[in-house]
Coordinates of C-alpha atoms and ligand atoms in Angstrom, one line a residue:
X927 CA -25.4 12.8 9.7
X928 CA -26.9 14.9 12.5
X929 CA -30.4 14.2 11.2
X930 CA -29.6 10.4 11.2
X931 CA -28.3 10.6 14.8
X932 CA -31.4 12.5 15.8
X933 CA -33.6 9.8 14.2
X934 CA -31.8 7.1 16.1
X935 CA -31.9 9.0 19.3
X936 CA -35.7 9.4 18.9
X937 CA -36.0 5.8 18.1
X938 CA -34.1 4.9 21.3
X939 CA -36.5 7.1 23.3
X940 CA -39.4 5.4 21.5
X941 CA -38.2 1.9 22.4
X942 CA -37.6 2.8 26.0
X943 CA -40.9 4.5 26.5
X944 CA -43.0 2.3 24.3
X945 CA -44.2 5.5 22.6
X946 CA -46.1 4.9 19.4
X947 CA -44.9 8.1 17.7
X948 CA -41.4 7.3 16.5
X949 CA -39.1 9.1 14.2
X950 CA -38.7 5.8 12.3
X951 CA -41.5 5.2 9.9
X952 CA -43.7 2.1 10.0
X953 CA -44.5 0.3 6.8
X954 CA -47.8 -0.5 5.3
X955 CA -48.1 -4.2 4.6
X956 CA -48.9 -6.0 1.4
X957 CA -48.2 -3.8 -1.5
X958 CA -44.4 -3.6 -1.2
X959 CA -43.0 -7.0 -1.2
X960 CA -39.2 -7.7 -1.2
X961 CA -39.7 -10.9 -3.0
X962 CA -43.0 -12.5 -4.0
X963 CA -43.0 -14.6 -0.8
X964 CA -42.2 -11.9 1.7
X965 CA -44.1 -8.9 2.9
X966 CA -43.0 -6.2 5.3
X967 CA -44.6 -6.1 8.7
X968 CA -46.2 -3.0 9.9
X969 CA -43.9 -2.9 12.9
X970 CA -40.6 -3.3 11.1
X971 CA -38.2 -0.5 11.7
X972 CA -35.6 0.9 9.3
X973 CA -33.3 3.8 9.0
X974 CA -35.2 6.7 7.3
X975 CA -33.6 7.9 4.1
X976 CA -31.3 4.9 3.6
X977 CA -31.4 2.0 1.2
X978 CA -29.1 -1.0 0.5
X979 CA -28.6 -1.4 -3.2
X980 CA -26.8 -4.2 -5.1
X981 CA -26.1 -3.5 -8.8
X982 CA -25.9 -6.2 -11.3
X983 CA -22.3 -7.3 -12.0
X984 CA -20.6 -5.2 -14.6
X985 CA -22.7 -2.1 -14.1
X986 CA -20.5 0.9 -14.8
X987 CA -19.9 3.7 -12.4
X988 CA -21.5 6.1 -14.8
X989 CA -24.6 3.9 -15.0
X990 CA -24.8 3.5 -11.2
X991 CA -24.7 7.3 -10.8
X992 CA -27.4 7.7 -13.5
X993 CA -29.6 5.1 -11.8
X994 CA -29.2 6.6 -8.4
X995 CA -30.1 10.0 -9.7
X996 CA -33.7 8.8 -10.2
X997 CA -34.1 8.8 -6.4
X998 CA -31.7 11.6 -5.7
X999 CA -29.5 8.9 -4.1
X1000 CA -26.0 9.5 -2.8
X1001 CA -23.6 6.7 -1.9
X1002 CA -22.7 7.0 1.8
X1003 CA -20.9 3.7 2.2
X1004 CA -19.6 1.0 -0.1
X1005 CA -19.8 -2.4 1.6
X1006 CA -17.2 -4.6 0.0
X1007 CA -15.9 -7.2 2.5
X1008 CA -13.1 -9.7 2.4
X1009 CA -15.7 -12.4 2.6
X1010 CA -17.5 -11.1 -0.5
X1011 CA -14.3 -10.9 -2.5
X1012 CA -13.2 -14.4 -1.4
X1013 CA -16.6 -15.5 -2.7
X1014 CA -15.9 -13.9 -6.1
X1015 CA -18.1 -10.7 -5.6
X1016 CA -16.0 -7.6 -6.3
X1017 CA -19.0 -5.3 -6.6
X1018 CA -20.3 -5.4 -3.0
X1019 CA -23.3 -3.4 -1.8
X1020 CA -24.0 0.3 -1.6
X1021 CA -25.5 2.1 1.3
X1022 CA -27.4 4.9 -0.3
X1023 CA -28.9 8.0 1.2
X1024 CA -32.0 9.5 -0.4
X1025 CA -34.4 12.3 0.4
X1026 CA -37.1 10.3 -1.3
X1027 CA -39.4 8.0 0.7
X1028 CA -37.5 4.8 1.2
X1029 CA -40.2 2.5 -0.1
X1030 CA -41.0 4.7 -3.1
X1031 CA -37.3 4.7 -3.8
X1032 CA -37.1 0.9 -3.6
X1033 CA -40.1 0.6 -6.0
X1034 CA -38.4 3.0 -8.4
X1035 CA -35.1 1.1 -8.2
X1036 CA -36.7 -2.2 -8.8
X1037 CA -37.8 -1.0 -12.2
X1038 CA -34.3 -0.4 -13.3
X1039 CA -32.4 -3.1 -15.3
X1040 CA -29.1 -2.4 -13.4
X1041 CA -30.5 -3.3 -10.0
X1042 CA -30.1 -6.8 -8.5
X1043 CA -31.9 -5.7 -5.4
X1044 CA -32.8 -2.7 -3.3
X1045 CA -34.0 -2.9 0.3
X1046 CA -34.4 -1.0 3.5
X1047 CA -31.6 -0.7 6.0
X1048 CA -33.5 -2.5 8.7
X1049 CA -33.0 -1.9 12.4
X1050 CA -32.6 -4.9 14.7
X1051 CA -32.8 -5.0 18.5
X1052 CA -31.8 -7.7 20.9
X1053 CA -34.2 -10.3 22.1
X1054 CA -34.3 -10.0 25.9
X1055 CA -37.7 -9.5 27.4
X1056 CA -37.0 -9.0 31.0
X1057 CA -34.2 -8.2 33.3
X1058 CA -34.8 -10.0 36.6
X1059 CA -33.1 -9.3 39.9
X1060 CA -29.7 -10.6 40.6
X1061 CA -29.3 -14.3 41.4
X1062 CA -26.5 -15.9 43.3
X1063 CA -24.7 -19.1 42.5
X1064 CA -26.6 -22.4 42.5
X1065 CA -29.5 -21.4 40.3
X1066 CA -27.9 -22.0 36.9
X1067 CA -30.6 -24.4 35.9
X1068 CA -29.9 -24.2 32.2
X1069 CA -26.7 -26.2 32.8
X1070 CA -28.3 -29.0 34.9
X1071 CA -29.2 -32.6 34.0
X1072 CA -32.1 -35.0 34.6
X1073 CA -30.0 -36.7 37.3
X1074 CA -26.9 -35.7 39.2
X1075 CA -23.7 -37.1 37.6
X1076 CA -22.3 -39.7 39.9
X1077 CA -20.4 -38.2 42.8
X1078 CA -21.0 -34.6 41.7
X1079 CA -23.8 -33.6 44.1
X1080 CA -25.0 -31.3 41.3
X1081 CA -28.5 -29.8 41.5
X1082 CA -31.0 -31.5 39.2
X1083 CA -33.2 -30.0 36.5
X1084 CA -34.5 -32.3 33.8
X1085 CA -35.2 -29.3 31.5
X1086 CA -31.6 -28.0 31.6
X1087 CA -29.2 -28.5 28.7
X1088 CA -27.6 -31.5 30.5
X1089 CA -24.3 -29.8 30.1
X1090 CA -22.9 -31.1 33.5
X1091 CA -23.3 -34.7 32.3
X1092 CA -21.0 -33.9 29.4
X1093 CA -18.6 -32.1 31.8
X1094 CA -18.6 -35.1 34.1
X1095 CA -17.1 -37.1 31.1
X1096 CA -14.3 -34.5 30.8
X1097 CA -16.0 -32.9 27.8
X1098 CA -15.6 -29.2 28.6
X1099 CA -14.7 -27.6 25.3
X1100 CA -11.5 -26.5 23.7
X1101 CA -9.6 -23.2 23.2
X1102 CA -9.1 -24.3 19.5
X1103 CA -12.8 -23.9 18.8
X1104 CA -14.1 -20.4 18.1
X1105 CA -17.5 -18.8 18.3
X1106 CA -18.6 -15.4 17.0
X1107 CA -21.0 -13.3 19.0
X1108 CA -22.9 -11.0 16.7
X1109 CA -24.5 -8.7 19.3
X1110 CA -23.5 -5.8 21.4
X1111 CA -19.9 -6.0 22.5
X1112 CA -18.9 -8.0 25.6
X1113 CA -16.8 -7.2 28.7
X1114 CA -14.0 -9.5 27.6
X1115 CA -12.0 -8.9 30.7
X1116 CA -14.8 -10.0 33.0
X1117 CA -13.3 -12.5 35.5
X1118 CA -15.5 -15.3 34.0
X1119 CA -14.7 -14.4 30.4
X1120 CA -11.1 -13.2 30.3
X1121 CA -9.5 -16.5 29.3
X1122 CA -12.1 -17.3 26.6
X1123 CA -11.8 -14.3 24.3
X1124 CA -9.3 -13.4 21.6
X1125 CA -7.9 -13.5 18.1
X1126 CA -4.4 -15.0 18.3
X1127 CA -3.4 -13.7 14.9
X1128 CA -3.6 -10.1 16.0
X1129 CA -1.1 -8.5 18.3
X1130 CA -2.7 -6.0 20.7
X1131 CA -1.8 -2.4 20.8
X1132 CA 0.9 -2.2 18.1
X1133 CA -1.3 -0.2 15.8
X1134 CA -0.8 -2.8 13.1
X1135 CA -3.2 -5.0 11.2
X1136 CA -1.1 -8.2 12.0
X1137 CA -3.6 -10.6 10.4
X1138 CA -4.2 -8.5 7.3
X1139 CA -8.0 -8.5 7.5
X1140 CA -8.3 -4.7 7.2
X1141 CA -8.9 -4.2 10.9
X1142 CA -6.1 -2.8 13.2
X1143 CA -5.7 -4.5 16.6
X1144 CA -8.9 -6.4 16.5
X1145 CA -7.8 -8.7 19.3
X1146 CA -11.3 -9.3 20.7
X1147 CA -13.3 -8.6 17.6
X1148 CA -14.6 -5.4 16.0
X1149 CA -17.1 -2.7 16.9
X1150 CA -19.1 -1.9 13.8
X1151 CA -21.3 0.6 15.6
X1152 CA -18.4 2.9 16.2
X1153 CA -16.0 1.4 13.6
X1154 CA -13.2 0.8 16.2
X1155 CA -11.4 -2.0 18.0
X1156 CA -12.8 -1.4 21.4
X1157 CA -15.5 -4.0 21.4
X1158 CA -16.4 -3.3 25.0
X1159 CA -17.6 0.3 25.8
X1160 CA -18.4 0.9 29.4
X1161 CA -22.1 1.7 30.1
X1162 CA -23.5 -0.7 27.6
X1163 CA -22.8 -4.2 26.2
X1164 CA -24.5 -6.1 29.0
X1165 CA -26.6 -8.2 26.5
X1166 CA -23.5 -9.3 24.6
X1167 CA -21.7 -10.0 27.9
X1168 CA -24.6 -12.1 29.1
X1169 CA -24.8 -14.1 25.9
X1170 CA -21.0 -14.7 26.0
X1171 CA -21.1 -16.1 29.5
X1172 CA -23.6 -18.8 28.6
X1173 CA -21.4 -19.9 25.7
X1174 CA -18.1 -19.8 27.5
X1175 CA -18.2 -18.7 31.2
X1176 CA -15.1 -19.9 33.0
X1177 CA -15.7 -22.8 35.4
X1178 CA -13.9 -23.9 38.5
X1179 CA -12.7 -20.5 39.5
X1180 CA -15.1 -20.4 42.5
X1181 CA -16.9 -17.3 41.2
X1182 CA -20.0 -16.6 39.1
X1183 CA -21.2 -19.0 36.4
X1184 CA -20.0 -21.7 34.1
X1185 CA -20.8 -21.7 30.4
X1186 CA -21.7 -24.7 28.2
X1187 CA -17.9 -24.6 27.4
X1188 CA -15.4 -24.1 30.1
X1189 CA -12.8 -23.5 27.3
X1190 CA -13.6 -21.8 24.0
X1191 CA -12.6 -18.7 22.2
X1192 CA -15.1 -16.0 21.6
X1193 CA -14.8 -13.1 19.1
X1194 CA -17.2 -10.1 19.3
X1195 CA -18.8 -8.7 16.2
X1196 CA -20.5 -5.7 17.8
X1197 CA -23.2 -4.2 15.7
X1198 CA -26.0 -3.5 18.2
X1199 CA -25.7 -0.2 19.9
X1200 CA -28.1 1.5 22.3
X1201 CA -30.4 2.2 19.4
X1202 CA -30.2 -1.3 17.9
X1203 CA -28.3 -2.3 14.8
X1204 CA -28.7 -1.9 11.1
X1205 CA -28.7 -4.4 8.2
X1206 CA -25.6 -2.7 6.8
X1207 CA -23.7 -3.4 10.0
X1208 CA -25.2 -6.9 10.4
X1209 CA -23.8 -7.8 7.0
X1210 CA -20.4 -6.4 7.9
X1211 CA -20.4 -8.3 11.2
X1212 CA -21.3 -11.6 9.7
X1213 CA -18.7 -11.2 6.9
X1214 CA -16.1 -10.1 9.4
X1215 CA -16.3 -13.5 11.2
X1216 CA -16.5 -15.4 7.9
X1217 CA -13.3 -13.5 6.9
X1218 CA -11.5 -14.6 10.0
X1219 CA -12.2 -18.2 9.1
X1220 CA -11.2 -17.8 5.4
X1221 CA -8.4 -15.2 5.8
X1222 CA -5.7 -16.2 3.3
X1223 CA -3.1 -14.0 5.0
X1224 CA -2.5 -16.2 8.1
X1225 CA -1.1 -19.6 8.6
X1226 CA -3.7 -20.7 11.1
X1227 CA -7.2 -19.4 10.3
X1228 CA -9.7 -19.2 13.1
X1229 CA -11.8 -22.3 13.5
X1230 CA -15.1 -20.6 13.9
X1231 CA -17.9 -23.2 14.1
X1232 CA -20.9 -20.9 14.8
X1233 CA -22.1 -17.4 15.4
X1234 CA -24.7 -16.4 18.0
X1235 CA -27.5 -14.2 16.8
X1236 CA -29.7 -13.1 19.7
X1237 CA -31.4 -10.3 17.8
X1238 CA -34.1 -9.7 15.3
X1239 CA -36.4 -7.2 13.6
X1240 CA -37.0 -5.8 10.2
X1241 CA -38.0 -7.7 7.1
X1242 CA -36.3 -10.0 4.6
X1243 CA -32.9 -8.8 3.4
X1244 CA -31.2 -10.3 0.3
X1245 CA -27.9 -8.8 1.4
X1246 CA -28.1 -10.3 4.9
X1247 CA -29.2 -13.7 3.5
X1248 CA -26.2 -13.6 1.1
X1249 CA -23.9 -12.9 4.0
X1250 CA -25.4 -15.9 6.0
X1251 CA -24.8 -18.0 2.9
X1252 CA -21.1 -17.0 2.7
X1253 CA -20.9 -18.1 6.4
X1254 CA -22.6 -21.4 5.3
X1255 CA -20.0 -21.9 2.6
X1256 CA -17.3 -21.3 5.1
X1257 CA -18.8 -24.0 7.4
X1258 CA -20.1 -21.6 10.0
X1259 CA -23.5 -22.3 11.7
X1260 CA -25.8 -19.3 12.3
X1261 CA -27.7 -19.8 15.5
X1262 CA -30.7 -17.4 15.7
X1263 CA -33.2 -16.4 18.4
X1264 CA -36.8 -17.2 17.3
X1265 CA -37.7 -13.8 18.8
X1266 CA -39.9 -12.7 21.6
X1267 CA -43.3 -12.1 20.1
X1268 CA -44.1 -9.3 17.7
X1269 CA -43.1 -6.1 19.5
X1270 CA -46.0 -6.4 22.0
X1271 CA -44.5 -9.5 23.6
X1272 CA -47.1 -12.1 22.5
X1273 CA -45.6 -15.1 20.9
X1274 CA -46.1 -15.6 17.2
X1275 CA -46.0 -18.5 14.8
X1276 CA -43.1 -17.5 12.5
X1277 CA -44.1 -20.1 10.0
X1278 CA -46.9 -17.8 9.0
X1279 CA -45.3 -14.5 10.0
X1280 CA -41.5 -14.6 9.4
X1281 CA -39.1 -13.2 12.0
X1282 CA -35.6 -12.4 10.8
X1283 CA -32.9 -13.6 11.0
X1284 CA -34.5 -16.8 12.4
X1285 CA -36.7 -17.2 9.3
X1286 CA -33.8 -17.3 6.8
X1287 CA -33.9 -20.7 5.1
X1288 CA -30.1 -21.0 4.7
X1289 CA -28.9 -24.5 5.6
X1290 CA -26.7 -23.2 8.4
X1291 CA -29.4 -21.5 10.4
X1292 CA -30.7 -23.1 13.6
X1293 CA -33.6 -21.1 15.1
X1294 CA -34.1 -21.4 18.9
X1295 CA -37.2 -21.1 21.1
X1296 CA -37.1 -20.5 24.9
X1297 CA -38.3 -22.8 27.6
X1298 CA -38.5 -22.3 31.3
X1299 CA -37.2 -24.4 34.2
X1300 CA -40.4 -26.5 34.4
X1301 CA -40.3 -27.4 30.7
X1302 CA -42.9 -24.9 29.4
X1303 CA -42.3 -22.9 26.3
X1304 CA -42.1 -19.2 27.4
X1305 CA -45.3 -17.3 26.8
X1306 CA -43.4 -14.8 24.7
X1307 CA -41.3 -17.2 22.7
X1308 CA -41.9 -17.4 19.0
X1309 CA -42.4 -20.8 17.5
X1310 CA -42.9 -22.5 14.2
X1311 CA -43.2 -26.1 13.2
X1312 CA -40.9 -25.6 10.2
X1313 CA -39.1 -22.3 11.0
X1314 CA -37.9 -23.0 14.5
X1315 CA -35.6 -25.9 15.2
X1316 CA -35.3 -26.5 18.9
X1317 CA -36.0 -25.2 22.4
X1318 CA -33.4 -24.3 25.0
X1319 CA -33.3 -22.7 28.5
X1320 CA -34.3 -19.1 28.2
X1321 CA -36.2 -18.0 31.3
X1322 CA -34.3 -16.9 34.5
X1323 CA -30.9 -17.4 33.0
X1324 CA -28.0 -16.2 35.1
X1325 CA -24.9 -15.1 33.3
X1326 CA -22.1 -12.5 33.2
X1327 CA -22.8 -8.8 32.9
X1328 CA -20.3 -5.9 33.3
X1329 CA -19.4 -5.8 37.0
X1330 CA -21.0 -9.1 38.0
X1331 CA -23.9 -11.4 37.1
X1332 CA -27.6 -11.1 36.4
X1333 CA -30.6 -13.1 35.4
X1334 CA -32.2 -12.4 32.0
X1335 CA -34.9 -14.0 30.1
X1336 CA -35.5 -14.2 26.3
X1337 CA -34.9 -16.3 23.2
X1338 CA -31.7 -14.2 23.4
X1339 CA -30.7 -16.4 26.4
X1340 CA -31.9 -19.7 24.8
X1341 CA -29.8 -19.2 21.7
X1342 CA -26.3 -19.2 23.3
X1343 CA -27.0 -22.5 25.0
X1344 CA -27.3 -23.9 21.4
X1345 CA -24.3 -21.9 20.1
X1346 CA -22.3 -23.3 23.0
X1347 CA -23.5 -26.8 22.2
X1348 CA -22.1 -26.4 18.7
X1349 CA -18.7 -25.5 20.1
X1350 CA -18.8 -28.3 22.7
X1351 CA -19.8 -30.9 20.1
X1352 CA -16.9 -29.8 17.8
X1353 CA -14.3 -30.0 20.5
X1354 CA -15.4 -33.5 21.7
X1355 CA -15.7 -34.8 18.1
X1356 CA -12.1 -33.5 17.4
X1357 CA -10.8 -35.1 20.6
X1358 CA -12.1 -38.5 19.6
X1359 CA -11.8 -38.4 15.7
X1360 CA -8.9 -36.1 15.1
X1361 CA -10.9 -33.9 12.6
X1362 CA -13.5 -31.3 13.1
X1363 CA -17.1 -32.0 12.2
X1364 CA -18.7 -30.1 9.3
X1365 CA -21.4 -27.6 10.1
X1366 CA -24.0 -30.0 8.8
X1367 CA -22.8 -32.7 11.1
X1368 CA -22.9 -30.4 14.1
X1369 CA -26.4 -29.2 13.2
X1370 CA -27.6 -32.8 12.7
X1371 CA -26.0 -33.9 16.0
X1372 CA -27.9 -31.2 17.9
X1373 CA -31.2 -31.7 16.3
X1374 CA -31.0 -35.5 16.4
X1375 CA -30.7 -35.8 20.1
X1376 CA -33.3 -33.2 21.1
X1377 CA -35.4 -34.5 24.0
X1378 CA -39.1 -34.7 23.0
X1379 CA -40.9 -32.0 25.1
X1380 CA -44.7 -31.6 25.4
X1381 CA -44.7 -27.8 25.2
X1382 CA -42.6 -27.9 22.0
X1383 CA -44.6 -30.6 20.2
X1384 CA -45.7 -29.2 16.9
X1385 CA -44.0 -25.9 17.7
X1386 CA -40.6 -26.6 16.2
X1387 CA -38.9 -29.0 13.8
X1388 CA -37.6 -31.4 16.5
X1389 CA -40.5 -31.0 18.9
X1390 CA -37.9 -31.1 21.6
X1391 CA -35.3 -29.3 23.8
X1392 CA -31.5 -29.1 23.8
X1393 CA -29.7 -32.1 25.3
X1394 CA -25.9 -32.1 25.2
X1395 CA -25.4 -35.0 27.6
X1396 CA -23.8 -37.1 24.9
X1397 CA -21.5 -34.3 23.6
Ligands
CA1453 CA1 -6.6 -7.4 12.0
CA1454 CA1 -2.1 -5.5 15.9
CA1455 CA1 -16.0 0.8 20.7
CA1456 CA1 -17.0 -19.1 36.9

């Protein structure tokens, strides 16, 4: 454990300093494919000495132990989530520690008939590129429209999400619509967020798992980094707080910002810590939210329409793809940042060089590129005619951070505009039709009305930017 923490600490130092010598090994490309179609990138980071292994159904414990002995592997965690079991998988995934080289161990495991898959425990980091100086009110361009709604006197920006046009029609979201933020934690008691967080099936502070999901007092979500119910830990969590404010910052309270939704409920699934997050915890985070929507123990399950995923890194993971598919089955969209270049910051075409999780091909994924306030695609925003779906405001975005507000840039900031759009569409659709739209209907609604944008032409599926004016 100490060794593991040391490795993560060194990684954090490496990320901060940009130092090339990291404790986390890089991977040589080409000869070690996860699947025939996918190769690891040289810059992909993973936890040294750890593998995620799924055994084929019916493999006995004795047989598992014998197989793991080939790599001197010891099970350190059995990942068996409610969402897996509801989906009929009672075997789960094993996080295995080995003193063998991870890729040699994977190659060895792949030769065994008991193994369904074996893969690295990738490390993901969030997708902000810059942290600009503080901005005051009135510069929230991502929420503006091409023209000022009648009588509003609102500022105008044609490249904004057009959210204030929807608001002018009284479409401001609903507290019956839920969104999961898979990220760092968030300062849920921030003045602009306090009304828009919470799991109503869980009673705070009674040391009881009221909703029977295996998590005690998870009123605002769960912290998979520290395995506790304090999703906000002072000193960090600014990225998760920023993302949350764009989705659901409280409006009309004369302070700070307004989110795409004035009313919504956000649940944190915290898996990014100061050193990033792992595949194992990403799977747990995705499944946690799926479990809240499919929990058979409560009368009123949480109506989660989408998760926000402003993070990336690593290579393909069968385990994470399967978790995203369980979310898909539960009708939860997975909104993913296209990513900010390939480590060095230069944008890449992820059609030819996949960036995960944006590049997963599950039907519920919407991958988002970033545009600036004059309509250009950000110089660092990844793109891809088939792998990226849409552009959204991602440069100079003001939102909530612990203790106030700040302006950030990144595909991290573009993504919550789209996640917020999912929730807004769901709430308006319900208000007019009396039923909630399916995930496929929400995705189609968002992609169908994208505004054609020169800088995005040929760079994403829609060739356009987010436009929620009709939501
Ligand atoms: Ca609980
Ligand atoms: Ca409780
Ligand atoms: Ca915590
Ligand atoms: Ca506000």
